[in-house]
Coordinates of C-alpha atoms in Angstrom, one line a residue:
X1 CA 1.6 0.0 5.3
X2 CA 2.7 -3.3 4.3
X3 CA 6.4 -1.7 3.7
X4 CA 6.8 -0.4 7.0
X5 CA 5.8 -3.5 8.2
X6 CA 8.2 -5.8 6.2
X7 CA 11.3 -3.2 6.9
X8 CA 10.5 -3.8 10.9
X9 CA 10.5 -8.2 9.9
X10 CA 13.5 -7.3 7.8
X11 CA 15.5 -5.8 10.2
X12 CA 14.6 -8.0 13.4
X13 CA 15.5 -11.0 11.2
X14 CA 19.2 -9.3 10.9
X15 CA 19.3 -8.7 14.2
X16 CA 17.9 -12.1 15.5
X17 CA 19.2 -14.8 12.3
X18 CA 22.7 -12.8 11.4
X19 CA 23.8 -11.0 14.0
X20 CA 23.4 -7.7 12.7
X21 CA 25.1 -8.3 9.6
X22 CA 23.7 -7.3 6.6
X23 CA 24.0 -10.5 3.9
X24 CA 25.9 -9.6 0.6
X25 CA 24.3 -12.2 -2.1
X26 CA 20.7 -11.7 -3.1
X27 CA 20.2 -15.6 -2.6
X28 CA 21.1 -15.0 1.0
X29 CA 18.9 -11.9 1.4
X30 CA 15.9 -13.4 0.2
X31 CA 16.1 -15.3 3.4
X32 CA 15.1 -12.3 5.6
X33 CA 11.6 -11.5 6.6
X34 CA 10.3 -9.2 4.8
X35 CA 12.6 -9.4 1.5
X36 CA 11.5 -9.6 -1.9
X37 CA 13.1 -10.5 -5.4
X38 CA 13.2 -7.2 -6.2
X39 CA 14.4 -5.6 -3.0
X40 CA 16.9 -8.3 -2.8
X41 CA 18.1 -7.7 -6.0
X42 CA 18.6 -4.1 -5.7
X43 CA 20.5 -4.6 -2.2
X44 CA 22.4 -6.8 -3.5
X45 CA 23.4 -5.1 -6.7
X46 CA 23.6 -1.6 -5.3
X47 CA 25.7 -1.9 -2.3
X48 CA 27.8 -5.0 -2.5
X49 CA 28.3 -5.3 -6.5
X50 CA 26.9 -8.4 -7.1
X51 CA 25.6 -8.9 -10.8
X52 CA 22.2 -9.7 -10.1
X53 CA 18.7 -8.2 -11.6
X54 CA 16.7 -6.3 -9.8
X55 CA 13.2 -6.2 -11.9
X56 CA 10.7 -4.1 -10.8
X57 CA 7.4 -2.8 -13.1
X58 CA 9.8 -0.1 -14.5
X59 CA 12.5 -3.0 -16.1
X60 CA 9.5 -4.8 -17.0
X61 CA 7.8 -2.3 -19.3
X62 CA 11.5 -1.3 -20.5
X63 CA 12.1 -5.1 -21.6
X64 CA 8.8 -5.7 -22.4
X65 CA 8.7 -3.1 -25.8
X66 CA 12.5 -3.2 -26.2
X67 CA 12.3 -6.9 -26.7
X68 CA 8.6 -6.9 -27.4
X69 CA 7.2 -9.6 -24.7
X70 CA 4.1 -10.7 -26.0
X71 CA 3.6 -12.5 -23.0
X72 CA 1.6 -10.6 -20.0
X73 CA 3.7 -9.3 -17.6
X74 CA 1.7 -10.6 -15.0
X75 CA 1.9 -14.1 -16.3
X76 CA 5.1 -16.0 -14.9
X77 CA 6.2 -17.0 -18.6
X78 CA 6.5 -13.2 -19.7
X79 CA 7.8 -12.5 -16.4
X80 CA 10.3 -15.2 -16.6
X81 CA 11.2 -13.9 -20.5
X82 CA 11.7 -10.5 -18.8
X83 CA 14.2 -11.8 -16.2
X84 CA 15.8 -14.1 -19.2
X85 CA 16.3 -10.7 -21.0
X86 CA 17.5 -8.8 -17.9
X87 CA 20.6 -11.3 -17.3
X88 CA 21.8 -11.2 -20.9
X89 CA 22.5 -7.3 -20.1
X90 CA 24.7 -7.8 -17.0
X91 CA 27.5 -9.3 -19.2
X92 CA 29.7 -5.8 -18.9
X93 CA 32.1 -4.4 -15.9
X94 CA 29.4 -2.2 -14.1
X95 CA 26.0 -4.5 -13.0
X96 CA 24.9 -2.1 -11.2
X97 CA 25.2 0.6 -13.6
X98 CA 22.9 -1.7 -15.6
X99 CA 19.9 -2.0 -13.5
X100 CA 20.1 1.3 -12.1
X101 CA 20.0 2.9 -16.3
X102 CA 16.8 0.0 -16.6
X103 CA 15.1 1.0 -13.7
X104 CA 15.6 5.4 -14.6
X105 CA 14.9 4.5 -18.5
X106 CA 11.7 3.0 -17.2
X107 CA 10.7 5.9 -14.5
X108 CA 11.9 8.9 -16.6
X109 CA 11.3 8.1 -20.4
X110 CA 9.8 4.8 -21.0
X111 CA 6.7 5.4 -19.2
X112 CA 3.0 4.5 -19.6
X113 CA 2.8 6.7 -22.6
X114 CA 6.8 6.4 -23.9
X115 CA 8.7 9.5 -24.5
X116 CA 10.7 7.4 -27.7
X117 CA 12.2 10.8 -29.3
X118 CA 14.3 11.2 -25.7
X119 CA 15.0 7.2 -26.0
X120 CA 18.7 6.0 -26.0
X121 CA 17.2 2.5 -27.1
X122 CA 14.9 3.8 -29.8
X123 CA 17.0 2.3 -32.7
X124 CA 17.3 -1.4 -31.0
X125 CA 13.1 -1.1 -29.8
X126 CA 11.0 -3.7 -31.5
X127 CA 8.3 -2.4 -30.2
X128 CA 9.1 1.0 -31.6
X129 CA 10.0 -1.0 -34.9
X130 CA 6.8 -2.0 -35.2
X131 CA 4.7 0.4 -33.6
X132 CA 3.1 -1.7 -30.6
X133 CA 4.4 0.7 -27.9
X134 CA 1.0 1.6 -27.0
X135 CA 0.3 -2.0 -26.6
X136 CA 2.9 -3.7 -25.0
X137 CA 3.5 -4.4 -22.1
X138 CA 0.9 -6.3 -22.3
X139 CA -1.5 -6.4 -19.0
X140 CA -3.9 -8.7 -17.6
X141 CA -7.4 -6.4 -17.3
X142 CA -7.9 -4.7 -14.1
X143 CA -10.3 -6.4 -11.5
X144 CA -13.1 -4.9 -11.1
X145 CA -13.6 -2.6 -8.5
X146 CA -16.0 -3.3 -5.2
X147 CA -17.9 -0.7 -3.8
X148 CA -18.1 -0.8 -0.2
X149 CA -20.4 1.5 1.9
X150 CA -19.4 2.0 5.8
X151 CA -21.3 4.1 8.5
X152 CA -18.6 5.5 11.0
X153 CA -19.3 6.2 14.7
X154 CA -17.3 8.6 16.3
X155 CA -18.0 8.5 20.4
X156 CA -16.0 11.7 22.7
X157 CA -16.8 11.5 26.0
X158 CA -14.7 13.5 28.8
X159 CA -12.0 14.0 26.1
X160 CA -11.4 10.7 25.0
X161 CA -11.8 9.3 21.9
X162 CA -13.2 5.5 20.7
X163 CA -11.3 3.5 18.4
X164 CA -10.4 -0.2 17.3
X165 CA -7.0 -1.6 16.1
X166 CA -7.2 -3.8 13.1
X167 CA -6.1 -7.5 14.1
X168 CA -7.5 -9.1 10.5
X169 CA -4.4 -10.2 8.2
X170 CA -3.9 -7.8 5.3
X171 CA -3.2 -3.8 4.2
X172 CA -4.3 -2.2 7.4
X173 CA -3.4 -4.9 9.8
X174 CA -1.9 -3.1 13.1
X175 CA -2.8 0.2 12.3
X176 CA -5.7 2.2 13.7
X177 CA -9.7 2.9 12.9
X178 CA -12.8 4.7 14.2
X179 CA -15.6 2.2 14.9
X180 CA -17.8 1.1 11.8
X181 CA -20.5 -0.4 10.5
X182 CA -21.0 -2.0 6.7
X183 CA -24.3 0.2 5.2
X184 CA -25.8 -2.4 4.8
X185 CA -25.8 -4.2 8.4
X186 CA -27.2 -1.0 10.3
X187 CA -29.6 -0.5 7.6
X188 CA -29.6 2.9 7.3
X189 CA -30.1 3.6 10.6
X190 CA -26.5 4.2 12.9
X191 CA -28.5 6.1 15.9
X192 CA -30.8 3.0 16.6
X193 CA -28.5 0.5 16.1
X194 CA -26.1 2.3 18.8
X195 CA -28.8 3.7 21.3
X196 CA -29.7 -0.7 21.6
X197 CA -26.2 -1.7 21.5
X198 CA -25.4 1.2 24.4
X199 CA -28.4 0.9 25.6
X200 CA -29.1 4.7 25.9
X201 CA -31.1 7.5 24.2
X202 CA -28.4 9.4 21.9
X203 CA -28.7 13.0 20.2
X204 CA -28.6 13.1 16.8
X205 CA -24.8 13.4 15.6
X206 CA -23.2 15.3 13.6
X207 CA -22.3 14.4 9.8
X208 CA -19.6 15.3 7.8
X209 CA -19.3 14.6 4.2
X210 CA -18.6 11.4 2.8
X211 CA -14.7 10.5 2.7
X212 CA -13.5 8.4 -0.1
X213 CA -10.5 6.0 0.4
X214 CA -9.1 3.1 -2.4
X215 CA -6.7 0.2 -1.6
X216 CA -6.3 -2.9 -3.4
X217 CA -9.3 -3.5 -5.4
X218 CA -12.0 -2.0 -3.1
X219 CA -13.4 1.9 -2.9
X220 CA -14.2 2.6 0.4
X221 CA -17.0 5.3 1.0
X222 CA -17.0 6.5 4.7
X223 CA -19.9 8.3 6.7
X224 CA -19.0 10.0 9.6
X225 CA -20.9 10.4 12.5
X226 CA -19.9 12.1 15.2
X227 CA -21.3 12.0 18.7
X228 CA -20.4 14.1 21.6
X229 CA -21.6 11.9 25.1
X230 CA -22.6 13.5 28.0
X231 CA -23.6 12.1 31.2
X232 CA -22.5 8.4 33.0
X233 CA -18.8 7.8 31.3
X234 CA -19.1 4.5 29.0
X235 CA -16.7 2.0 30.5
X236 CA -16.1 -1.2 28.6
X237 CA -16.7 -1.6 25.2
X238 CA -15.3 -5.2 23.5
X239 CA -12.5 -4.8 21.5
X240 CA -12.3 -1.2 21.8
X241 CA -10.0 1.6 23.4
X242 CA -10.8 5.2 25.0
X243 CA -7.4 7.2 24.3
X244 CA -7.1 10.7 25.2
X245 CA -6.8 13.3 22.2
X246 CA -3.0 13.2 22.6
X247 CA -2.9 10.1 22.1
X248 CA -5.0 9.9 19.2
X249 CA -2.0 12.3 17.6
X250 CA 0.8 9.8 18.1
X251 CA -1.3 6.4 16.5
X252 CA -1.2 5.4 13.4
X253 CA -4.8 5.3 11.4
X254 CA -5.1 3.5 8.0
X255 CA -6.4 5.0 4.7
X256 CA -9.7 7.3 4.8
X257 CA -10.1 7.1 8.6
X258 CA -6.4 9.1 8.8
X259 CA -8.0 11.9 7.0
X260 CA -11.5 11.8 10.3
X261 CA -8.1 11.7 12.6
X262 CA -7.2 14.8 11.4
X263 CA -10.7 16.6 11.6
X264 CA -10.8 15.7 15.2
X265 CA -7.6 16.8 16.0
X266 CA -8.0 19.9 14.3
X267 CA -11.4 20.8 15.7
X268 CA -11.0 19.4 19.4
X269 CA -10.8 22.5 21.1
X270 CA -13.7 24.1 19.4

């Protein structure tokens, strides 16, 4: 999600700050929205020739064990150690050719658990030399995961559909969601808390199974109700939007409720 929404900064800033031209240094790319180290590196490498690094987690675990980095990756010193190493390997005609055999090494052979006999490096590897490869790089330890537990209310009525756009900053900001509840706040009980927010008697809904949906450090566990409204039409509800079931198509939903999107969709017509 986040990509999508830095290529849209990236490219209004080109548009807006350099008149549609694309800059040709990485120093003058990391001044666009949206633009990283890495990205900027890569651009700037790739298509112009500059010699630049471009290090992404592939270069680092590369570096890391061929160098053996003692220092975390995720700590700026090893980081820095890392870029240190990278720059020392640009001194040749082809730059580019450089990153681009780091960043393939890294996918394709020097992976989470190393494929060493297919290594071109295996003779220079200190970490090889001295059989740390299953240690380094070295990580900082996961965070620890949060459960999170959310009831979700899904109200048709006359062949619309509810749902809420996410305005908080973060992940899923922009995108779309089916109306929810934390577990915890409704207590259990979804139908009461509804019929006194709507302030009408509801049938019971129908469940689906749970639908489980990670991003970042959270696990989001999703309960899907679904209630189909008849009578009086529901007008205003704060923060919310009725959209047709064609609509609903054409939106974008984040994470687990993408998957509910889909189930509706699929099932509208029966």
């Amino acid at each position: 999600y986040s990509r999508a929404r830095n290529l849209h900064k990236a490219a209004q800033d080109i548009c807006n700050r350099f008149n549609g031209i694309m800059p040709k240094t990485k120093q003058e790319l990391l001044k666009i929205k949206g633009i990283g180290t890495y990205t900027a590196g890569a651009i700037a490498a790739f298509a112009f020739g500059e010699k630049v690094t471009a290090v992404d987690g592939n270069v680092r675990r590369v570096l890391s064990r061929l160098y053996m980095i003692e220092d975390s990756i995720d700590a700026r010193t090893g980081q820095k150690k890392v870029e240190e190493y990278a720059e020392k390997l640009l001194c040749c005609d082809e730059p580019a050719g450089v990153v681009e055999g780091l960043i393939e090494l890294g996918a394709l052979v020097c992976q989470k658990v190393p494929k060493c006999w297919l290594c071109p490096l295996q003779k220079e590897c200190q970490a090889l030399k001295y059989g740390k490869t299953d240690l380094i790089p070295l990580r900082k330890k996961n965070p620890k995961i949060t459960q999170i537990h959310r009831l979700v209310w899904v109200l048709i009525q006359s062949g619309r559909v509810l749902i809420r756009r996410e305005q908080k900053n973060g992940v899923m900001q922009g995108l779309w969601h089916f109306p929810f509840l934390e577990a915890s706040t409704a207590k259990g009980d979804l139908l009461g808390y509804l019929q006194e927010q709507l302030g009408r008697t509801l049938p019971s809904p129908k469940l689906l199974d749970p639908i489980k949906h990670g991003f970042t450090r959270f696990q989001a566990h999703l309960y899907p109700h679904i209630w189909n409204l008849q009578g009086a039409d529901i007008q205003e509800f704060e923060d919310y939007r009725w959209v047709s079931f064609s609509e609903l198509e054409d939106l974008p939903f984040c994470g687990g409720h993408r998957e509910l999107k889909e189930y509706l969709l699929s099932t509208k017509n029966t």
